[in-house]
């Protein structure tokens, strides 16, 4: 999967599965996902399931930190780092 | 003698003014400061028209200010109404109008959501803003007051206590089956019945450091806040976003040296799975308390192995009775899959279960609806005598004097040790992540969508969060809709924890012979 594809696939998943506020429907790369409530405690588990099933990565408990999930950019770079 | 909740603070501030009462991030508030600030704010509220018994809203995220707000409102002899800071503005407006909130305490961040809320909540006259971190929207067309101004200018004298123990202390809104939330009215006596039991029975004390994980509109917060302040302990509210990251949360518990933890089980299960608990030092922890939903035994057993030598206590009770039974968890043998009991009634509260035939459950195997009685039983639902009279009913088992009992709607049975075991519900209410959810409220929200023809909401049992919410929908002819659109639509009407996680579109829904939507079939098909 190309880097752009990874990013778009993550964006698409978050938009269809996690966003439920009309203010967040246009998700930019740097939009805050945690403060805005897009990712909550249930959402993070769904998102990890998605990344593990679709991107062939294993997210360790140590990597489950706000820095890695704060935006689409942050999640993409976590996945890229793991694939590389 | 403490007969109203504000006295718990007044007494503790007298005995140890220099001790930390609330620690939140870099904010530390001592008992002396908490007493001073709450006096000033209470006097301000009274001087600005808040009368005894008036409802005052708290629209704040977790913070030291949210705790200060609670005691300020109580000291003004008023009733505090915590508003879910994540709830859609339509729901906030509904609650404000429902219980006629004239004054709101909020933060500069939340204040920016207020123009939308206030547009349909004309009753609000005054807004007090706790900070000036963000610029405040000029569109708030009500009297606007800055908290720092009140604290600088206000009168620090002790306000006169006018409330008595049977007056209302707070109103907590929970999901209602007809599409709107209902406000459970709790008196000072109701709350103190539970608080006094916790302090006496669980022996919490002034050395304890209490977490406050539950949001203020969730009744688990009552133990954290008021038991802590009563014994002169230190209260550490947990920042909301921390719960998303289990290992950060476990580190926070370690770093804050929490000794009394209280939350819904799903948060503890998340920490068991992803919280790196084997690397944490929980030596200061004495007690892990949980309530709100059934704790899956496999996670509870693992938690007890990972964090050994602590007391594990299961509390049970709907908001309408606060907590009414408890169970001290013993070691859970490998292979046991039955949930632990909800246990026996707390002292000075009583429970009994009534079978379909109207007999009291006395033996294992018999099943009945649990009834609660005592001074823990709430005063009913705000402004809703009809729904109140359906579940707050006269005790016909005791004809000698008038007594009101609460029908919990929970089905229970007894085990060999006379502990009650939770079996299920008599109605359509479900639990998810500890939240009470009326299926009817979600369906009512879905049916307001102009493109939806039929909607059935079902609960899919889940190990971690009790239930996942699924909606099965048919659309009107020629219409098309995405799952994301449905979620966004719902989120404008109901809180996020009620928004269906799974949405399925069908051409038609299965029906029973009487023409009703066949939900058991939908559930069966969904769990296959």
Tab-separated table of N, CA and C in Angstrom, chain A residues 15-22 25 34-35 37-46 61-62 64-67 69, chain B residues 116 241 243-248 267 270 273-276 433 464-465 468 483-485 487-488 491-492 496 499 501:
chain	number	residue	atom	x	y	z
A	15	UNK	N	-13.892	8.478	8.942
A	15	UNK	CA	-15.076	9.223	8.513
A	15	UNK	C	-16.337	8.365	8.540
A	16	UNK	N	-16.210	7.134	8.089
A	16	UNK	CA	-17.431	6.326	8.021
A	16	UNK	C	-17.759	5.640	9.331
A	17	UNK	N	-16.753	5.304	10.128
A	17	UNK	CA	-17.042	4.509	11.326
A	17	UNK	C	-17.015	5.305	12.635
A	18	UNK	N	-16.232	6.370	12.689
A	18	UNK	CA	-16.052	7.030	13.986
A	18	UNK	C	-16.690	8.414	14.080
A	19	UNK	N	-16.701	9.141	12.971
A	19	UNK	CA	-17.222	10.513	13.053
A	19	UNK	C	-18.734	10.472	13.223
A	20	UNK	N	-19.243	11.146	14.232
A	20	UNK	CA	-20.693	11.307	14.259
A	20	UNK	C	-21.078	12.715	14.686
A	21	UNK	N	-20.334	13.640	14.126
A	21	UNK	CA	-20.655	15.034	14.366
A	21	UNK	C	-20.440	15.760	13.043
A	22	UNK	N	-21.440	16.524	12.631
A	22	UNK	CA	-21.356	17.123	11.296
A	22	UNK	C	-20.173	18.089	11.161
A	25	UNK	N	-17.042	16.257	9.584
A	25	UNK	CA	-17.181	15.400	8.408
A	25	UNK	C	-16.088	15.634	7.368
A	34	UNK	N	-8.687	13.687	19.181
A	34	UNK	CA	-8.955	13.295	20.560
A	34	UNK	C	-9.750	14.374	21.297
A	35	UNK	N	-9.226	15.605	21.294
A	35	UNK	CA	-9.947	16.700	21.968
A	35	UNK	C	-11.343	16.880	21.378
A	37	UNK	N	-13.248	14.650	20.267
A	37	UNK	CA	-14.161	13.560	20.603
A	37	UNK	C	-14.402	12.583	19.457
A	38	UNK	N	-13.702	12.747	18.327
A	38	UNK	CA	-13.881	11.796	17.220
A	38	UNK	C	-13.434	10.400	17.672
A	39	UNK	N	-12.284	10.342	18.358
A	39	UNK	CA	-11.815	9.064	18.908
A	39	UNK	C	-12.132	9.040	20.396
A	40	UNK	N	-12.954	8.079	20.811
A	40	UNK	CA	-13.210	7.901	22.242
A	40	UNK	C	-12.731	6.503	22.639
A	41	UNK	N	-13.083	6.067	23.859
A	41	UNK	CA	-12.483	4.819	24.352
A	41	UNK	C	-12.944	3.603	23.550
A	42	UNK	N	-14.133	3.661	22.996
A	42	UNK	CA	-14.589	2.547	22.165
A	42	UNK	C	-13.995	2.687	20.757
A	43	UNK	N	-13.955	3.925	20.268
A	43	UNK	CA	-13.450	4.201	18.926
A	43	UNK	C	-12.006	3.766	18.758
A	44	UNK	N	-11.183	3.948	19.790
A	44	UNK	CA	-9.763	3.603	19.638
A	44	UNK	C	-9.610	2.097	19.432
A	45	UNK	N	-10.458	1.312	20.120
A	45	UNK	CA	-10.364	-0.143	19.978
A	45	UNK	C	-10.804	-0.573	18.570
A	46	UNK	N	-11.850	0.092	18.059
A	46	UNK	CA	-12.299	-0.220	16.697
A	46	UNK	C	-11.199	0.143	15.694
A	61	UNK	N	0.825	-2.157	23.205
A	61	UNK	CA	0.193	-1.317	24.239
A	61	UNK	C	0.973	-0.024	24.460
A	62	UNK	N	2.306	-0.132	24.329
A	62	UNK	CA	3.140	1.056	24.546
A	62	UNK	C	2.910	2.134	23.482
A	64	UNK	N	0.025	2.755	22.216
A	64	UNK	CA	-1.349	3.233	22.361
A	64	UNK	C	-1.332	4.506	23.219
A	65	UNK	N	-0.813	5.580	22.630
A	65	UNK	CA	-0.658	6.846	23.364
A	65	UNK	C	-1.200	7.990	22.502
A	66	UNK	N	-1.591	9.100	23.143
A	66	UNK	CA	-2.215	10.190	22.392
A	66	UNK	C	-1.352	10.680	21.228
A	67	UNK	N	-0.034	10.692	21.412
A	67	UNK	CA	0.851	11.218	20.363
A	67	UNK	C	0.662	10.470	19.040
A	69	UNK	N	-2.126	9.000	17.992
A	69	UNK	CA	-3.506	8.964	17.502
A	69	UNK	C	-4.164	10.343	17.459
B	116	UNK	N	-25.922	28.152	20.552
B	116	UNK	CA	-26.829	27.157	19.992
B	116	UNK	C	-27.789	26.601	21.066
B	241	UNK	N	-10.000	12.506	28.398
B	241	UNK	CA	-9.340	11.839	27.273
B	241	UNK	C	-8.370	10.737	27.724
B	243	UNK	N	-9.010	8.158	29.461
B	243	UNK	CA	-9.644	6.837	29.405
B	243	UNK	C	-9.475	6.171	28.052
B	244	UNK	N	-9.079	6.954	27.030
B	244	UNK	CA	-8.915	6.376	25.694
B	244	UNK	C	-7.626	5.553	25.642
B	245	UNK	N	-6.673	5.884	26.514
B	245	UNK	CA	-5.344	5.274	26.447
B	245	UNK	C	-5.050	4.523	27.739
B	246	UNK	N	-5.355	3.210	27.739
B	246	UNK	CA	-5.301	2.440	28.984
B	246	UNK	C	-3.955	2.508	29.708
B	247	UNK	N	-2.839	2.530	28.951
B	247	UNK	CA	-1.573	2.493	29.678
B	247	UNK	C	-1.252	3.866	30.272
B	248	UNK	N	-1.728	4.937	29.616
B	248	UNK	CA	-1.581	6.269	30.225
B	248	UNK	C	-2.442	6.373	31.488
B	267	UNK	N	-13.765	0.033	31.874
B	267	UNK	CA	-12.502	0.775	31.938
B	267	UNK	C	-11.413	-0.108	32.564
B	270	UNK	N	-10.350	-2.709	30.020
B	270	UNK	CA	-9.430	-2.128	29.018
B	270	UNK	C	-8.012	-2.059	29.585
B	273	UNK	N	-6.379	-5.441	29.527
B	273	UNK	CA	-5.936	-5.861	28.198
B	273	UNK	C	-4.770	-5.038	27.661
B	274	UNK	N	-4.829	-3.720	27.870
B	274	UNK	CA	-3.837	-2.854	27.212
B	274	UNK	C	-3.124	-1.903	28.167
B	275	UNK	N	-3.318	-2.059	29.477
B	275	UNK	CA	-2.843	-1.036	30.413
B	275	UNK	C	-1.466	-1.267	30.990
B	276	UNK	N	-0.765	-2.314	30.550
B	276	UNK	CA	0.586	-2.620	31.073
B	276	UNK	C	0.590	-2.657	32.608
B	433	UNK	N	-21.191	0.216	28.392
B	433	UNK	CA	-20.147	0.962	29.105
B	433	UNK	C	-20.680	1.575	30.401
B	464	UNK	N	-16.725	-6.925	26.502
B	464	UNK	CA	-16.014	-5.804	27.080
B	464	UNK	C	-16.934	-4.702	27.566
B	465	UNK	N	-17.936	-4.341	26.778
B	465	UNK	CA	-18.745	-3.161	27.121
B	465	UNK	C	-20.204	-3.510	27.392
B	468	UNK	N	-23.245	-3.871	22.496
B	468	UNK	CA	-23.040	-2.952	21.379
B	468	UNK	C	-24.401	-2.641	20.790
B	483	UNK	N	-24.446	4.901	6.364
B	483	UNK	CA	-24.403	4.678	7.814
B	483	UNK	C	-23.895	5.925	8.544
B	484	UNK	N	-22.853	6.550	7.956
B	484	UNK	CA	-22.277	7.743	8.587
B	484	UNK	C	-23.306	8.859	8.737
B	485	UNK	N	-24.193	9.009	7.724
B	485	UNK	CA	-25.222	10.055	7.794
B	485	UNK	C	-26.165	9.792	8.965
B	487	UNK	N	-25.510	8.139	11.705
B	487	UNK	CA	-24.821	8.404	12.985
B	487	UNK	C	-24.760	9.904	13.278
B	488	UNK	N	-24.430	10.674	12.259
B	488	UNK	CA	-24.354	12.130	12.447
B	488	UNK	C	-25.722	12.673	12.853
B	491	UNK	N	-26.414	11.779	16.449
B	491	UNK	CA	-25.555	12.474	17.405
B	491	UNK	C	-26.032	13.896	17.681
B	492	UNK	N	-26.940	14.396	16.850
B	492	UNK	CA	-27.497	15.720	17.128
B	492	UNK	C	-28.640	15.631	18.120
B	496	UNK	N	-23.376	10.488	22.564
B	496	UNK	CA	-22.548	9.620	21.739
B	496	UNK	C	-22.649	8.145	22.154
B	499	UNK	N	-25.473	6.439	20.352
B	499	UNK	CA	-25.510	6.403	18.890
B	499	UNK	C	-25.170	4.985	18.411
B	501	UNK	N	-23.636	1.829	16.967
B	501	UNK	CA	-22.290	1.610	16.461
B	501	UNK	C	-22.360	0.874	15.129
